[in-house]
Amino acid sequence: MAKLLIWGLLLYIGYRIFLSLTSAKKPLEKPSGNRQADTVTHRDPVCGVYVSEEQAIIGNHEGQRHYFCSMNCLEKYREQLDHR
């Protein structure tokens, strides 16, 4: 009985090694040095933080787009417009 368990364990380990060697793996993608240069950033008009276009909250005022880092800054900007 013990021999059967040992053979089963050895077969399982061999099977796992075989799968790991034959499975298709994605090559590791190296980050390119100019990736940061491709990202477009805009300055938040309320707090001055630079935020990427992809992560920004966009608000429009008089046909112009404004980019905000958070909803809080967008709301503060709208409050400033209301007080004018």
Short mmCIF file of N, CA and C in Angstrom, two decimals:
data_model
loop_
_atom_site.label_atom_id
_atom_site.label_comp_id
_atom_site.label_asym_id
_atom_site.label_seq_id
_atom_site.Cartn_x
_atom_site.Cartn_y
_atom_site.Cartn_z
N MET A 1 0.82 -1.20 0.00
CA MET A 1 0.00 0.00 0.00
C MET A 1 0.86 1.27 0.00
N ALA A 2 1.94 1.25 0.79
CA ALA A 2 2.83 2.41 0.87
C ALA A 2 3.51 2.65 -0.48
N LYS A 3 3.87 1.54 -1.16
CA LYS A 3 4.51 1.68 -2.48
C LYS A 3 3.55 2.36 -3.46
N LEU A 4 2.30 2.03 -3.39
CA LEU A 4 1.30 2.62 -4.28
C LEU A 4 1.17 4.12 -4.02
N LEU A 5 1.18 4.53 -2.76
CA LEU A 5 1.12 5.95 -2.42
C LEU A 5 2.36 6.70 -2.91
N ILE A 6 3.52 6.10 -2.73
CA ILE A 6 4.76 6.73 -3.18
C ILE A 6 4.75 6.88 -4.70
N TRP A 7 4.36 5.83 -5.41
CA TRP A 7 4.30 5.91 -6.88
C TRP A 7 3.28 6.96 -7.33
N GLY A 8 2.17 7.03 -6.66
CA GLY A 8 1.17 8.04 -6.99
C GLY A 8 1.69 9.44 -6.77
N LEU A 9 2.40 9.65 -5.67
CA LEU A 9 2.98 10.95 -5.36
C LEU A 9 4.04 11.32 -6.40
N LEU A 10 4.89 10.38 -6.76
CA LEU A 10 5.92 10.63 -7.77
C LEU A 10 5.30 10.96 -9.13
N LEU A 11 4.25 10.24 -9.50
CA LEU A 11 3.57 10.52 -10.77
C LEU A 11 2.95 11.91 -10.75
N TYR A 12 2.35 12.28 -9.63
CA TYR A 12 1.74 13.60 -9.51
C TYR A 12 2.79 14.70 -9.62
N ILE A 13 3.91 14.54 -8.93
CA ILE A 13 4.98 15.54 -8.99
C ILE A 13 5.53 15.63 -10.41
N GLY A 14 5.73 14.51 -11.05
CA GLY A 14 6.20 14.51 -12.44
C GLY A 14 5.21 15.20 -13.36
N TYR A 15 3.94 14.95 -13.15
CA TYR A 15 2.90 15.58 -13.96
C TYR A 15 2.92 17.09 -13.78
N ARG A 16 3.06 17.57 -12.54
CA ARG A 16 3.10 19.02 -12.27
C ARG A 16 4.34 19.66 -12.89
N ILE A 17 5.47 18.98 -12.84
CA ILE A 17 6.69 19.50 -13.46
C ILE A 17 6.50 19.58 -14.96
N PHE A 18 5.92 18.54 -15.55
CA PHE A 18 5.67 18.53 -16.99
C PHE A 18 4.76 19.69 -17.39
N LEU A 19 3.70 19.94 -16.63
CA LEU A 19 2.79 21.04 -16.94
C LEU A 19 3.49 22.39 -16.83
N SER A 20 4.32 22.55 -15.82
CA SER A 20 4.99 23.84 -15.65
C SER A 20 6.00 24.11 -16.76
N LEU A 21 6.60 23.06 -17.30
CA LEU A 21 7.58 23.24 -18.37
C LEU A 21 6.92 23.46 -19.73
N THR A 22 5.74 22.91 -19.93
CA THR A 22 5.11 22.99 -21.25
C THR A 22 4.04 24.07 -21.35
N SER A 23 3.66 24.66 -20.24
CA SER A 23 2.61 25.68 -20.31
C SER A 23 3.15 26.94 -20.96
N ALA A 24 2.29 27.61 -21.72
CA ALA A 24 2.68 28.85 -22.39
C ALA A 24 2.67 29.97 -21.36
N LYS A 25 3.78 30.64 -21.25
CA LYS A 25 3.87 31.75 -20.30
C LYS A 25 4.01 33.04 -21.08
N LYS A 26 3.38 34.09 -20.56
CA LYS A 26 3.52 35.40 -21.17
C LYS A 26 4.89 35.95 -20.82
N PRO A 27 5.57 36.52 -21.79
CA PRO A 27 6.86 37.13 -21.46
C PRO A 27 6.64 38.35 -20.57
N LEU A 28 7.56 38.57 -19.67
CA LEU A 28 7.46 39.73 -18.80
C LEU A 28 7.65 40.99 -19.61
N GLU A 29 6.77 41.93 -19.39
CA GLU A 29 6.82 43.19 -20.13
C GLU A 29 7.64 44.19 -19.33
N LYS A 30 8.71 44.66 -19.95
CA LYS A 30 9.55 45.64 -19.28
C LYS A 30 8.92 47.02 -19.45
N PRO A 31 8.85 47.78 -18.38
CA PRO A 31 8.31 49.13 -18.52
C PRO A 31 9.25 49.98 -19.36
N SER A 32 8.67 50.68 -20.30
CA SER A 32 9.50 51.53 -21.15
C SER A 32 9.79 52.83 -20.42
N GLY A 33 10.94 53.38 -20.67
CA GLY A 33 11.36 54.59 -19.98
C GLY A 33 10.57 55.81 -20.39
N ASN A 34 10.00 55.81 -21.60
CA ASN A 34 9.28 56.99 -22.07
C ASN A 34 7.78 56.90 -21.85
N ARG A 35 7.32 55.91 -21.13
CA ARG A 35 5.89 55.77 -20.89
C ARG A 35 5.35 56.96 -20.11
N GLN A 36 6.10 57.45 -19.16
CA GLN A 36 5.66 58.61 -18.39
C GLN A 36 5.55 59.85 -19.27
N ALA A 37 6.42 59.95 -20.26
CA ALA A 37 6.40 61.12 -21.14
C ALA A 37 5.15 61.13 -22.02
N ASP A 38 4.58 59.95 -22.27
CA ASP A 38 3.39 59.86 -23.11
C ASP A 38 2.12 60.25 -22.35
N THR A 39 2.16 60.26 -21.04
CA THR A 39 0.99 60.56 -20.23
C THR A 39 0.76 62.07 -20.21
N VAL A 40 -0.45 62.46 -20.59
CA VAL A 40 -0.81 63.88 -20.59
C VAL A 40 -1.36 64.23 -19.22
N THR A 41 -0.83 65.29 -18.62
CA THR A 41 -1.32 65.73 -17.32
C THR A 41 -1.85 67.16 -17.41
N HIS A 42 -2.74 67.47 -16.49
CA HIS A 42 -3.35 68.80 -16.41
C HIS A 42 -3.32 69.24 -14.96
N ARG A 43 -3.23 70.54 -14.77
CA ARG A 43 -3.18 71.10 -13.42
C ARG A 43 -4.59 71.38 -12.92
N ASP A 44 -4.89 70.85 -11.74
CA ASP A 44 -6.18 71.10 -11.09
C ASP A 44 -6.23 72.58 -10.72
N PRO A 45 -7.26 73.32 -11.18
CA PRO A 45 -7.32 74.76 -10.92
C PRO A 45 -7.59 75.11 -9.45
N VAL A 46 -8.02 74.15 -8.66
CA VAL A 46 -8.33 74.44 -7.26
C VAL A 46 -7.12 74.20 -6.36
N CYS A 47 -6.56 73.00 -6.42
CA CYS A 47 -5.48 72.67 -5.49
C CYS A 47 -4.10 72.67 -6.13
N GLY A 48 -4.03 72.72 -7.46
CA GLY A 48 -2.76 72.80 -8.15
C GLY A 48 -2.07 71.48 -8.41
N VAL A 49 -2.71 70.38 -8.05
CA VAL A 49 -2.13 69.06 -8.27
C VAL A 49 -2.21 68.72 -9.76
N TYR A 50 -1.17 68.08 -10.27
CA TYR A 50 -1.20 67.62 -11.65
C TYR A 50 -1.82 66.23 -11.68
N VAL A 51 -2.79 66.07 -12.56
CA VAL A 51 -3.52 64.81 -12.66
C VAL A 51 -3.51 64.35 -14.11
N SER A 52 -3.39 63.03 -14.31
CA SER A 52 -3.38 62.50 -15.67
C SER A 52 -4.78 62.60 -16.26
N GLU A 53 -4.82 62.68 -17.57
CA GLU A 53 -6.09 62.82 -18.27
C GLU A 53 -6.99 61.61 -18.01
N GLU A 54 -6.38 60.43 -17.88
CA GLU A 54 -7.16 59.21 -17.67
C GLU A 54 -7.82 59.18 -16.30
N GLN A 55 -7.17 59.76 -15.30
CA GLN A 55 -7.69 59.70 -13.94
C GLN A 55 -8.45 60.95 -13.52
N ALA A 56 -8.43 61.96 -14.34
CA ALA A 56 -9.03 63.24 -13.97
C ALA A 56 -10.55 63.19 -14.03
N ILE A 57 -11.15 64.03 -13.21
CA ILE A 57 -12.59 64.29 -13.28
C ILE A 57 -12.72 65.57 -14.10
N ILE A 58 -13.48 65.48 -15.17
CA ILE A 58 -13.54 66.59 -16.13
C ILE A 58 -14.79 67.41 -15.89
N GLY A 59 -14.59 68.71 -15.83
CA GLY A 59 -15.70 69.64 -15.73
C GLY A 59 -15.62 70.64 -16.87
N ASN A 60 -16.76 71.05 -17.38
CA ASN A 60 -16.80 72.02 -18.47
C ASN A 60 -17.39 73.33 -17.97
N HIS A 61 -16.78 74.43 -18.40
CA HIS A 61 -17.28 75.76 -18.05
C HIS A 61 -17.01 76.69 -19.22
N GLU A 62 -18.08 77.27 -19.75
CA GLU A 62 -18.00 78.20 -20.87
C GLU A 62 -17.20 77.62 -22.04
N GLY A 63 -17.47 76.36 -22.34
CA GLY A 63 -16.83 75.71 -23.49
C GLY A 63 -15.41 75.24 -23.25
N GLN A 64 -14.89 75.40 -22.05
CA GLN A 64 -13.53 74.96 -21.75
C GLN A 64 -13.58 73.77 -20.80
N ARG A 65 -12.67 72.84 -21.04
CA ARG A 65 -12.56 71.67 -20.16
C ARG A 65 -11.60 71.99 -19.03
N HIS A 66 -11.98 71.58 -17.84
CA HIS A 66 -11.12 71.72 -16.67
C HIS A 66 -10.96 70.33 -16.06
N TYR A 67 -9.75 70.02 -15.63
CA TYR A 67 -9.42 68.70 -15.10
C TYR A 67 -9.19 68.81 -13.60
N PHE A 68 -9.86 67.93 -12.83
CA PHE A 68 -9.80 67.97 -11.38
C PHE A 68 -9.30 66.64 -10.84
N CYS A 69 -8.62 66.72 -9.69
CA CYS A 69 -8.09 65.51 -9.07
C CYS A 69 -9.17 64.75 -8.30
N SER A 70 -10.24 65.43 -7.89
CA SER A 70 -11.28 64.79 -7.10
C SER A 70 -12.61 65.53 -7.29
N MET A 71 -13.67 64.86 -6.86
CA MET A 71 -14.99 65.50 -6.90
C MET A 71 -15.03 66.68 -5.94
N ASN A 72 -14.29 66.58 -4.86
CA ASN A 72 -14.22 67.67 -3.89
C ASN A 72 -13.70 68.95 -4.55
N CYS A 73 -12.63 68.83 -5.34
CA CYS A 73 -12.08 70.01 -6.03
C CYS A 73 -13.06 70.54 -7.08
N LEU A 74 -13.74 69.64 -7.77
CA LEU A 74 -14.74 70.07 -8.76
C LEU A 74 -15.85 70.86 -8.08
N GLU A 75 -16.32 70.37 -6.93
CA GLU A 75 -17.38 71.07 -6.20
C GLU A 75 -16.91 72.43 -5.69
N LYS A 76 -15.67 72.50 -5.21
CA LYS A 76 -15.12 73.78 -4.75
C LYS A 76 -15.04 74.77 -5.92
N TYR A 77 -14.65 74.28 -7.08
CA TYR A 77 -14.56 75.13 -8.27
C TYR A 77 -15.94 75.67 -8.63
N ARG A 78 -16.95 74.82 -8.58
CA ARG A 78 -18.32 75.26 -8.89
C ARG A 78 -18.81 76.28 -7.87
N GLU A 79 -18.45 76.08 -6.60
CA GLU A 79 -18.82 77.05 -5.57
C GLU A 79 -18.17 78.40 -5.83
N GLN A 80 -16.90 78.38 -6.25
CA GLN A 80 -16.20 79.63 -6.57
C GLN A 80 -16.89 80.35 -7.73
N LEU A 81 -17.38 79.59 -8.70
CA LEU A 81 -18.07 80.20 -9.84
C LEU A 81 -19.40 80.81 -9.41
N ASP A 82 -20.08 80.16 -8.46
CA ASP A 82 -21.36 80.67 -7.98
C ASP A 82 -21.20 81.98 -7.22
N HIS A 83 -20.07 82.20 -6.57
CA HIS A 83 -19.84 83.41 -5.78
C HIS A 83 -19.38 84.58 -6.62
N ARG A 84 -19.14 84.37 -7.88
CA ARG A 84 -18.68 85.47 -8.75
C ARG A 84 -19.84 86.30 -9.22
#
